[in-house]
Every structure is written in C-alpha cells, then in structure tokens.
Amino acid sequence: MKYKDDIDVLSTFLIECKDHLEVIEDGILRLESNMRKNNQDLVNKMFRAAHSIKAGANLMEFRNIEAVAHKLEEVLQQVRSGQFDLSGDDVTHFLMGIDKLNEMVDNIQHSDIINVESLLKLLNTITY
C-alpha cells in the first residue's frame, strides 16, 4: 500500500505541508523587508520547512511537489551559506514557487499532472 492511499497519512501530510509553506512564505516576506539584518535563524527555519516538504513528498510519491520543494530548498541553502541574498525578481520567483506548491497541495490528486517545468527553469535562474 502506498502512503498516499492512506487517508490519515495523506491528511497529516497536507496539514504539515500547509504549515511549512506558511513558515516559508512568512519568512521570505520578513527577509525581504529586513535584508540588512542577520537572519540566519530565519533562513535555517525556512530551509528546514522546505526540506520537510521535499522529504514528505518523496515518501508520499508526489514528484512535482518534491521537485519544486527541492528547488526552493536549494535556493535557501545558497542563501544560508551566504552565497547571495534574495531580492527583487528573485523574491518574486521564489514566491511563485510557494504559490505553485500551495496550488498542488490544494489539488493533491492532480499535483503530478500540473506542469512545473517552466517554474523549475525559472527557479534555476535565481542562483545559477
């Protein structure tokens, strides 16, 4: 039996995803407004939230959620390591990733047929 076929496990996954997405979205907005402050704890918290979504999606076999969460995690890892600060269009693109994750979580049955390729390419431009 796949985990995503267990209604209790699926329900827990969806609730946790929403909680983690809220942490990430609140964090990115706080980062954007306080870029001059050291926000390492906030970035670490956001990174852990993205990592948790990615890991849960992997376990549940929701590949598109996993892919987008992984890309956001990569961006946050580079912010966390001091390689760059998110600002301007990068924040807009990052928020698009959060919006897409929310859309997929809200439509979990269709999450793996939603096209995420253009978003993943866009998120690749943030750090590379």
mmCIF file of C-alpha atoms in Angstrom:
data_model
loop_
_atom_site.group_PDB
_atom_site.id
_atom_site.type_symbol
_atom_site.label_atom_id
_atom_site.label_comp_id
_atom_site.label_asym_id
_atom_site.label_seq_id
_atom_site.Cartn_x
_atom_site.Cartn_y
_atom_site.Cartn_z
ATOM 1 C CA MET A 1 0.000 0.000 0.000
ATOM 2 C CA LYS A 2 1.302 3.423 -0.915
ATOM 3 C CA TYR A 3 1.322 6.066 1.812
ATOM 4 C CA LYS A 4 -0.724 8.448 -0.313
ATOM 5 C CA ASP A 5 -3.519 5.866 -0.378
ATOM 6 C CA ASP A 6 -3.829 6.031 3.427
ATOM 7 C CA ILE A 7 -6.274 8.867 4.147
ATOM 8 C CA ASP A 8 -4.855 9.534 7.627
ATOM 9 C CA VAL A 9 -1.272 9.730 6.392
ATOM 10 C CA LEU A 10 -2.319 11.888 3.443
ATOM 11 C CA SER A 11 -4.273 14.223 5.703
ATOM 12 C CA THR A 12 -1.282 14.641 8.021
ATOM 13 C CA PHE A 13 0.988 15.291 5.058
ATOM 14 C CA LEU A 14 -1.315 18.004 3.697
ATOM 15 C CA ILE A 15 -1.653 19.740 7.077
ATOM 16 C CA GLU A 16 2.110 19.676 7.589
ATOM 17 C CA CYS A 17 2.725 20.998 4.069
ATOM 18 C CA LYS A 18 0.427 23.949 4.693
ATOM 19 C CA ASP A 19 2.192 24.693 7.983
ATOM 20 C CA HIS A 20 5.619 24.504 6.333
ATOM 21 C CA LEU A 21 4.511 26.672 3.408
ATOM 22 C CA GLU A 22 3.276 29.304 5.844
ATOM 23 C CA VAL A 23 6.678 29.302 7.563
ATOM 24 C CA ILE A 24 8.466 29.725 4.235
ATOM 25 C CA GLU A 25 6.161 32.437 2.908
ATOM 26 C CA ASP A 26 6.236 34.419 6.143
ATOM 27 C CA GLY A 27 9.996 34.018 6.238
ATOM 28 C CA ILE A 28 10.599 35.240 2.692
ATOM 29 C CA LEU A 29 8.470 38.313 3.311
ATOM 30 C CA ARG A 30 10.349 39.028 6.539
ATOM 31 C CA LEU A 31 13.679 38.533 4.788
ATOM 32 C CA GLU A 32 12.710 40.899 2.011
ATOM 33 C CA SER A 33 11.811 43.643 4.474
ATOM 34 C CA ASN A 34 14.897 43.135 6.697
ATOM 35 C CA MET A 35 17.704 42.290 4.284
ATOM 36 C CA ARG A 36 20.292 44.267 6.228
ATOM 37 C CA LYS A 37 19.820 42.194 9.380
ATOM 38 C CA ASN A 38 21.425 38.845 10.093
ATOM 39 C CA ASN A 39 18.561 36.430 9.550
ATOM 40 C CA GLN A 40 20.401 33.127 9.775
ATOM 41 C CA ASP A 41 17.903 31.604 12.208
ATOM 42 C CA LEU A 42 15.012 32.576 9.949
ATOM 43 C CA VAL A 43 16.714 31.189 6.837
ATOM 44 C CA ASN A 44 17.520 27.958 8.691
ATOM 45 C CA LYS A 45 13.876 27.622 9.732
ATOM 46 C CA MET A 46 12.731 28.180 6.146
ATOM 47 C CA PHE A 47 15.284 25.677 4.862
ATOM 48 C CA ARG A 48 14.065 23.020 7.307
ATOM 49 C CA ALA A 49 10.461 23.661 6.247
ATOM 50 C CA ALA A 50 11.332 23.271 2.538
ATOM 51 C CA HIS A 51 13.344 20.151 3.340
ATOM 52 C CA SER A 52 10.407 18.665 5.265
ATOM 53 C CA ILE A 53 8.030 19.272 2.356
ATOM 54 C CA LYS A 54 10.526 17.690 -0.057
ATOM 55 C CA ALA A 55 11.074 14.654 2.163
ATOM 56 C CA GLY A 56 7.366 14.146 2.814
ATOM 57 C CA ALA A 57 6.529 14.477 -0.872
ATOM 58 C CA ASN A 58 9.225 11.930 -1.687
ATOM 59 C CA LEU A 59 7.790 9.478 0.822
ATOM 60 C CA MET A 60 4.263 10.101 -0.459
ATOM 61 C CA GLU A 61 5.443 9.884 -4.098
ATOM 62 C CA PHE A 62 4.219 13.338 -5.123
ATOM 63 C CA ARG A 63 7.017 14.029 -7.588
ATOM 64 C CA ASN A 64 6.097 17.570 -8.676
ATOM 65 C CA ILE A 65 5.776 18.756 -5.086
ATOM 66 C CA GLU A 66 9.095 17.116 -4.329
ATOM 67 C CA ALA A 67 10.776 18.784 -7.331
ATOM 68 C CA VAL A 68 9.561 22.314 -6.546
ATOM 69 C CA ALA A 69 10.295 21.958 -2.827
ATOM 70 C CA HIS A 70 13.767 20.659 -3.684
ATOM 71 C CA LYS A 71 14.451 23.693 -5.859
ATOM 72 C CA LEU A 72 13.287 26.079 -3.098
ATOM 73 C CA GLU A 73 15.478 24.145 -0.662
ATOM 74 C CA GLU A 74 18.483 24.612 -2.991
ATOM 75 C CA VAL A 75 17.854 28.362 -3.174
ATOM 76 C CA LEU A 76 17.590 28.585 0.604
ATOM 77 C CA GLN A 77 20.776 26.550 1.013
ATOM 78 C CA GLN A 78 22.649 29.098 -1.065
ATOM 79 C CA VAL A 79 21.132 31.968 0.927
ATOM 80 C CA ARG A 80 22.001 30.088 4.107
ATOM 81 C CA SER A 81 25.623 29.640 3.024
ATOM 82 C CA GLY A 82 25.924 33.352 2.258
ATOM 83 C CA GLN A 83 26.365 32.906 -1.494
ATOM 84 C CA PHE A 84 23.693 35.529 -2.191
ATOM 85 C CA ASP A 85 20.703 37.383 -0.775
ATOM 86 C CA LEU A 86 17.221 37.039 -2.203
ATOM 87 C CA SER A 87 15.931 40.322 -3.552
ATOM 88 C CA GLY A 88 13.883 41.838 -6.371
ATOM 89 C CA ASP A 89 12.786 39.395 -9.055
ATOM 90 C CA ASP A 90 14.353 36.515 -7.138
ATOM 91 C CA VAL A 91 11.811 37.031 -4.350
ATOM 92 C CA THR A 92 9.001 37.182 -6.910
ATOM 93 C CA HIS A 93 10.152 33.918 -8.494
ATOM 94 C CA PHE A 94 10.576 32.274 -5.096
ATOM 95 C CA LEU A 95 7.033 33.317 -4.138
ATOM 96 C CA MET A 96 5.807 31.804 -7.412
ATOM 97 C CA GLY A 97 7.298 28.527 -6.221
ATOM 98 C CA ILE A 98 5.430 28.807 -2.931
ATOM 99 C CA ASP A 99 2.209 29.611 -4.797
ATOM 100 C CA LYS A 100 2.674 26.556 -7.046
ATOM 101 C CA LEU A 101 3.272 24.334 -4.034
ATOM 102 C CA ASN A 102 0.100 25.672 -2.407
ATOM 103 C CA GLU A 103 -1.799 25.005 -5.632
ATOM 104 C CA MET A 104 -0.530 21.438 -5.802
ATOM 105 C CA VAL A 105 -1.250 20.754 -2.134
ATOM 106 C CA ASP A 106 -4.769 22.154 -2.579
ATOM 107 C CA ASN A 107 -5.243 19.897 -5.636
ATOM 108 C CA ILE A 108 -3.246 16.935 -4.415
ATOM 109 C CA GLN A 109 -4.974 14.414 -6.698
ATOM 110 C CA HIS A 110 -3.756 16.370 -9.725
ATOM 111 C CA SER A 111 -0.402 17.505 -8.349
ATOM 112 C CA ASP A 112 1.626 15.236 -10.589
ATOM 113 C CA ILE A 113 -0.094 16.343 -13.787
ATOM 114 C CA ILE A 114 0.357 20.068 -13.147
ATOM 115 C CA ASN A 115 3.127 21.416 -15.373
ATOM 116 C CA VAL A 116 6.026 22.651 -13.246
ATOM 117 C CA GLU A 117 8.794 22.620 -15.867
ATOM 118 C CA SER A 118 8.732 26.356 -16.650
ATOM 119 C CA LEU A 119 8.683 27.166 -12.933
ATOM 120 C CA LEU A 120 11.656 24.894 -12.265
ATOM 121 C CA LYS A 121 13.587 26.592 -15.081
ATOM 122 C CA LEU A 122 12.705 29.983 -13.638
ATOM 123 C CA LEU A 123 13.814 28.935 -10.151
ATOM 124 C CA ASN A 124 17.084 27.698 -11.642
ATOM 125 C CA THR A 125 17.826 31.256 -12.734
ATOM 126 C CA ILE A 126 17.789 32.526 -9.155
ATOM 127 C CA THR A 127 21.110 31.022 -8.168
ATOM 128 C CA TYR A 128 22.836 29.984 -11.355
#
